[in-house]
Each structure stands twice: as C-alpha cells, then as structure tokens.
XYZ file of C-alpha atoms in Angstrom:
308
model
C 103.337 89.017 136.164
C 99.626 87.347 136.494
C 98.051 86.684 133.427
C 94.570 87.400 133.700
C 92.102 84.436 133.453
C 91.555 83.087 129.391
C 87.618 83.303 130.332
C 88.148 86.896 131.124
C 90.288 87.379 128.335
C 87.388 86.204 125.758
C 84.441 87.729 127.678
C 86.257 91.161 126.968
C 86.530 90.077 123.301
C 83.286 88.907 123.044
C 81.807 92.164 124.378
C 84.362 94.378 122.461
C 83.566 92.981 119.002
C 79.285 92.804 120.348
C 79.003 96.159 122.065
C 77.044 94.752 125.027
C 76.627 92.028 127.243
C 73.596 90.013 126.386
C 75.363 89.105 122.911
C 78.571 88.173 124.390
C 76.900 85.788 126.749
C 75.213 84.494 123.667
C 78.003 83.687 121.905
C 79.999 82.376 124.916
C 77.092 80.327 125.943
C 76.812 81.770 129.524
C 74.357 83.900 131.618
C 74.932 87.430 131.132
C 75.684 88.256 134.999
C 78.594 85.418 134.306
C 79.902 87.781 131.453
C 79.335 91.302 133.655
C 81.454 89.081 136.278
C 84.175 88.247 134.335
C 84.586 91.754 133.189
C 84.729 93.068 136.907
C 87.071 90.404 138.049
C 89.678 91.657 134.407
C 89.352 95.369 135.872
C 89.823 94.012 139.367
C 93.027 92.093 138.431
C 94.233 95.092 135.922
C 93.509 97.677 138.377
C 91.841 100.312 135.774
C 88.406 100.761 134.273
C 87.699 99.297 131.252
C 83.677 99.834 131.128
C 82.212 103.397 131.608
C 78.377 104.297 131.957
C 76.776 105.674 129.156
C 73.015 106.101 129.441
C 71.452 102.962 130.485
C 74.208 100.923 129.066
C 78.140 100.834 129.353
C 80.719 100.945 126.856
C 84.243 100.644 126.638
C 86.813 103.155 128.121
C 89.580 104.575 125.477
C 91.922 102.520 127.561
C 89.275 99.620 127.582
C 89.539 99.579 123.718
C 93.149 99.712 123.270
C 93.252 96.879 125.410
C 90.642 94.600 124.316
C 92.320 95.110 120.598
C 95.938 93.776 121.992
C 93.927 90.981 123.706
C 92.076 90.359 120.371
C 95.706 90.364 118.555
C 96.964 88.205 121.224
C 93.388 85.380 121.258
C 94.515 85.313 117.286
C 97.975 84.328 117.935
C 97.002 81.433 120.369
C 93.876 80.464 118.249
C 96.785 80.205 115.136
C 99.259 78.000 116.975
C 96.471 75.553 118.287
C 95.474 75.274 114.506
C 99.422 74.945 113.485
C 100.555 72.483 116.495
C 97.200 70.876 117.511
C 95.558 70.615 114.259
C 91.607 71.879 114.015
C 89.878 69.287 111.358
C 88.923 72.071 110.051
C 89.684 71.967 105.883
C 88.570 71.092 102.466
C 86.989 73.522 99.747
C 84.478 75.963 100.435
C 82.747 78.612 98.409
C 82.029 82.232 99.584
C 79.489 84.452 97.404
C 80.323 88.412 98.250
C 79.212 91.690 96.975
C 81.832 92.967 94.620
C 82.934 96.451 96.680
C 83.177 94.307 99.831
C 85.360 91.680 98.209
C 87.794 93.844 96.605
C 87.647 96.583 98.960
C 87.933 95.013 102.435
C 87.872 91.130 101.904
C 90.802 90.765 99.453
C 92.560 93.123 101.708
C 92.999 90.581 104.787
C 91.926 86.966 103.148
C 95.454 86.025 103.063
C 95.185 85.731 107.136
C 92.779 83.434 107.355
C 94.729 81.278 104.733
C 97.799 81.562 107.133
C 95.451 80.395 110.257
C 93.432 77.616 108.299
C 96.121 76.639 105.564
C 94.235 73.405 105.121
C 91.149 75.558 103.295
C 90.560 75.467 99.729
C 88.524 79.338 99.633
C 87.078 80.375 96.643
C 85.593 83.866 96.718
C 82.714 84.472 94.055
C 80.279 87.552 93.008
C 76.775 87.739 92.613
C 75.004 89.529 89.989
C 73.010 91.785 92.698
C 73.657 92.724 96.110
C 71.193 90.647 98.008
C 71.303 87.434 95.879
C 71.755 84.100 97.713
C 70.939 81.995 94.647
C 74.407 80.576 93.494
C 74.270 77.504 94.122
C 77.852 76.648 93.808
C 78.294 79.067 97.142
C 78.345 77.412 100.664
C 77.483 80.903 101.935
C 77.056 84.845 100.819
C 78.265 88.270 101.919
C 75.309 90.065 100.884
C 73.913 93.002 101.378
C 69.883 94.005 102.026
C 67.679 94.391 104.311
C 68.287 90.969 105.852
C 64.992 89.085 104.747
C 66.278 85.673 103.203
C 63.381 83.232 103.273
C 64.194 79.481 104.600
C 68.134 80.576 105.157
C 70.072 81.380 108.154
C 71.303 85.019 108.500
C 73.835 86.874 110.571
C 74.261 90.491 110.716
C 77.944 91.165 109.967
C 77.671 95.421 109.766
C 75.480 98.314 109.406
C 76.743 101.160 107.710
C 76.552 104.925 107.019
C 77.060 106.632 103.881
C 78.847 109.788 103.359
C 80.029 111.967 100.638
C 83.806 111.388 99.460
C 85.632 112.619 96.464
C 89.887 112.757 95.455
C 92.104 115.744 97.293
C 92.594 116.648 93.772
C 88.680 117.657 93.195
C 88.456 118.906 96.732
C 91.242 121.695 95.155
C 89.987 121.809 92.171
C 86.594 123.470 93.266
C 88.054 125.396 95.847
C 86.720 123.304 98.883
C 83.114 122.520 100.239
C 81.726 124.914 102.627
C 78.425 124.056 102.593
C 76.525 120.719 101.368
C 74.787 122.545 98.528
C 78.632 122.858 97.569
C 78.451 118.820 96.312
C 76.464 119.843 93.504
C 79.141 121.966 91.507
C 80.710 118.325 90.872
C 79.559 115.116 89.414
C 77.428 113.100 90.901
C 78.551 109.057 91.154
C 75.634 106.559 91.414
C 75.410 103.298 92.215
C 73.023 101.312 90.571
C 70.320 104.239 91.555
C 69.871 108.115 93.037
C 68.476 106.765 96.349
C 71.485 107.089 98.660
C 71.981 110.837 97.539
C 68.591 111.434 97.558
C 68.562 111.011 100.922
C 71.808 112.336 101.786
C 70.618 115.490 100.034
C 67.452 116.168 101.724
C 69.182 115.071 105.032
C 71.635 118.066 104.397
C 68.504 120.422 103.563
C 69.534 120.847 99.872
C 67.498 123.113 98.331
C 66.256 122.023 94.610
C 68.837 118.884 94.565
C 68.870 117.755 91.272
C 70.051 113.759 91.996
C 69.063 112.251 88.539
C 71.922 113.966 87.408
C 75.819 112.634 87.405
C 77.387 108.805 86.283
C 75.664 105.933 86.994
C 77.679 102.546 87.726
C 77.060 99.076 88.269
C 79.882 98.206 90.458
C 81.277 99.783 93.473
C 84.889 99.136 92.331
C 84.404 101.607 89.318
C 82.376 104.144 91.372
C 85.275 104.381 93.579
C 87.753 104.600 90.900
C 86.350 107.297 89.073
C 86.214 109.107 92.518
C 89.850 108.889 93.288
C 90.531 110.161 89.623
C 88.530 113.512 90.779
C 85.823 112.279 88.293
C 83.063 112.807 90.708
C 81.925 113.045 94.288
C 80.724 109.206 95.408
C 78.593 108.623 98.203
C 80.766 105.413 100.374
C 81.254 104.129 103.919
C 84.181 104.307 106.020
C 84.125 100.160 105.834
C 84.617 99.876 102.266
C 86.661 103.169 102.131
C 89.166 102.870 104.247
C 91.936 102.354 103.176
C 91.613 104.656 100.280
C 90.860 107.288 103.205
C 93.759 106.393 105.272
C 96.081 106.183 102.524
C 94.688 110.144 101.382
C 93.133 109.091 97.978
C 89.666 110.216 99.367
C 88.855 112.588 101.888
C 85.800 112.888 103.464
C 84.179 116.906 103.418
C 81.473 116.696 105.492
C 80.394 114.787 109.084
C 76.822 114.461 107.721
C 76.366 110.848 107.489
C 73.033 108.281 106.778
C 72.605 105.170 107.644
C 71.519 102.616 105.138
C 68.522 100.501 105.226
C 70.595 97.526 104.282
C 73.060 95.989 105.963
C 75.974 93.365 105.146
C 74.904 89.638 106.532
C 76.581 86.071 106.365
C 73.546 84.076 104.806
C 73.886 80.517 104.751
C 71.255 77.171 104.115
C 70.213 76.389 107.307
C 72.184 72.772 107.013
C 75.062 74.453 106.686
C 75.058 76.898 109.121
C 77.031 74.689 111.250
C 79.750 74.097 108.954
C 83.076 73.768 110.453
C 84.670 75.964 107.705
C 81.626 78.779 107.958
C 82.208 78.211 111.583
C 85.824 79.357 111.513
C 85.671 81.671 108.666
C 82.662 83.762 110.410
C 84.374 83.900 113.324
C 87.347 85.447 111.675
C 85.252 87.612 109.905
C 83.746 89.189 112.690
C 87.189 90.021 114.476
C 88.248 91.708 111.453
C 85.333 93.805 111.180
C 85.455 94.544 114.478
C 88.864 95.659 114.335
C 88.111 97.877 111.207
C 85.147 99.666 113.611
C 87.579 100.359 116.451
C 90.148 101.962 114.036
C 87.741 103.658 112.027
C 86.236 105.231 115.273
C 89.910 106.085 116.557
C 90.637 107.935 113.006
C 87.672 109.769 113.360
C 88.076 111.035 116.752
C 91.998 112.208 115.612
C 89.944 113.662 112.467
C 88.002 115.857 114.500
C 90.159 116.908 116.838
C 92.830 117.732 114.107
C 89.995 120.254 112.782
C-alpha cells in the first residue's frame, strides 16, 4: 500500500483545522499554490475528492473530513513517539491563565494528553478574575476571551462562537416542550455576568415584550451550567463549552436559532514569549483539539437534524 507523501499529509491538516488555503500556507511556511498542489496530488494518489466548490471557495467533502480527522489522529501518534524516542527539548514549568467555563468545561477535559505527549512539562492552569484579563503576571500566556484588542501583546484567535439556548431534558418535560421562542420565557432566565447575550438572542428570535432583566444572575460559567442541568433555568451556551453535557443528554438544545458573539477565545501572550517552545507546542495542540471538537460538533449537528 503507498503511503501518501508526509507533506501532503500535513497540508490536509493544516487546511482541515484553517478552513482555507492561504492560512495553511501560513502556517506551513509555503506559497499557497504549493498547498492547493499538495492537496491535488493526496486526491490524485487516494483516488476520491476530498475538496468540493462552495461559492468562491472550497471546503472539505464528508469523506474529506473523515479523513483528514484519521490523518490528524495518526500526525498525533507520530508527533508523540518523536517526543518519546527522539526527545523534543521541549520542558520545564509553564503557566496558562484561562477563563473558568473553558478550563473546566473543555480544557480539563483533554489536558491529560498533552501531559502524555510532553511529559517533561510542569503545566499549571490558572483563572482570571474577568474574561479578557491578561494581567497575571505569574501566567506565561491566557485563554481569554474578548474582542481580541490586547495592547503591546501577541494574540491568536483560537474560536469564535455562537450562543444558543439550552436547558436539562427534565425542564424541557416539565413545561411541556418549546414550540416557539417566546416559549423560553415561561422558565428562568440564567445570566452570565449580564442580560446582553439574551438580549440579543431575544430580539434575534422576534420576541415580543422580552423581559431579559429578569432570571439568576452568575459570575461563573461553571454554576450557570449547573443550575441548568438541575432544570433550574434555561442558559444561553455554545456547543464548545457544552458539549459534552449535550452529548452525554444533560442539556438539549430546543431551538436552531443561534448568535454569534462579539468576542472570541484567543491565546494572548507577551510578545517575547510568543516564541516559547512550551507555548509553541501547547498552541499547537490546542488548536488540533479544537479543531477536532468543530468537526464533531458539526457531524452531531447534521445527525441532529436529520434525526428531526
């Protein structure tokens, strides 16, 4: 059997965690005809498509995306026995600030992996009092999440998101289902922090005479959640964060209506340490993670809907 070529193998990866070509060149450090060329020479030697047309751009085939993940799966193993046999340098203690939700709700979830693939790190995972702060100064670098203005540091979108309402099987029963988004307002409420996101979510949905001041308010994610999946409330998440509670059938999600948020999740870093070896390998893992939580989140929706 021919094993396609590993340049071809990382351009796909590249391009699958990206969604287009100019980034993948960027972070391969070739032309972008070098990285459309390498993709037609991997569907030349697998003999099916894995780009389609969409628009003015392309995209991955179903088929495309199943495959890039195995090849992701299988770039992790090899990356993981270069770092057990060969040895990487890369080690010591470093410090990563992160939103509360996103630590205990997607980072805690996997952070043992990266141990197992750089064993010689010393991570320490901290919280910042706000979303957006970048102040600690005991943290090498910061998960945070805002609208990506960070004065005099280096920044690198990780993830936008959209929120969405979402609320325990047990409350979905309780008041006999959701037909209509008006419906959200015969439960509680569950802020975080502020009304904004259902604001908006409400007067996306054409709510007539929303009343959003109303309901819990919460500083933390973890507890806005929790009261959720105790059918305290209806919570306004993202699939990122929610995910596994979703998957798992703690919280369902009644309605497609989605908005996007105005912030985002970055890696922010001091600009002399942007280069760190550790940051280096740790944002790197990040981003295959978070790419493989997209792929599967878009694969569990598409089975959603078509189970409807």
């Amino acid at each position: 059997m021919r094993i396609p070529s590993t340049q071809a193998l990382r351009a796909l990866d590249s391009f699958a965690r990206h969604g287009s070509v100019w980034r993948a060149a960027d972070e391969l450090h070739l032309t972008r005809s070098a990285v459309s060329h390498q993709l037609r020479l991997l569907e030349r030697d697998l003999g099916f498509d894995l780009l389609e047309r969409i628009g003015k751009g392309v995209a991955l085939t179903p088929r495309g995306q199943r495959y890039a993940s195995d090849v992701r799966k299988a770039l992790t193993v090899l990356g993981d026995a270069v770092t057990r046999h060969a040895g990487t340098g890369v080690g010591g203690s470093f410090s990563i600030s992160c939103t509360p939700g996103f630590a205990s709700l997607f980072l805690c979830t996997h952070i043992g992996e990266f141990r197992q693939m750089y064993p010689d790190v010393a991570l320490r995972i901290l919280t910042p009092r706000r979303l957006d702060d970048v102040s600690n100064a005991d943290a090498d670098a910061f998960i945070a999440f805002g609208v990506g203005n960070w004065p005099n540091r280096a920044a690198e979108l990780l993830c936008e998101i959209s929120f969405t309402p979402l609320c325990s099987p047990t409350l979905l029963n309780k008041v006999g289902g959701f037909s209509k988004p008006a419906d959200v307002l015969r439960a509680n409420l569950l802020h975080l922090g502020d009304t904004e996101d259902w604001a908006r979510w409400l007067a996306l949905s054409r709510v007539e005479n929303p009343d959003p001041e109303g309901g819990i308010f919460f500083s933390d994610m973890n507890l806005v959640f929790s009261a959720a999946i105790a059918g305290q409330g209806m919570a306004m998440g993202d699939e990122l964060t929610s995910g596994k509670a979703l998957a798992e059938g703690r919280l369902v999600r009644p309605f497609d209506i989605a908005i996007k948020s105005p912030r985002s999740y970055f890696l922010v870093s001091e600009h002399a340490k942007a280069t760190h070896p550790v940051l280096d390998a740790f944002a790197g893992w990040l981003r295959s993670k978070l790419a493989e939580s997209n792929a599967k989140g878009m694969a569990d929706h598409g089975r959603h809907r078509l189970d409807r």
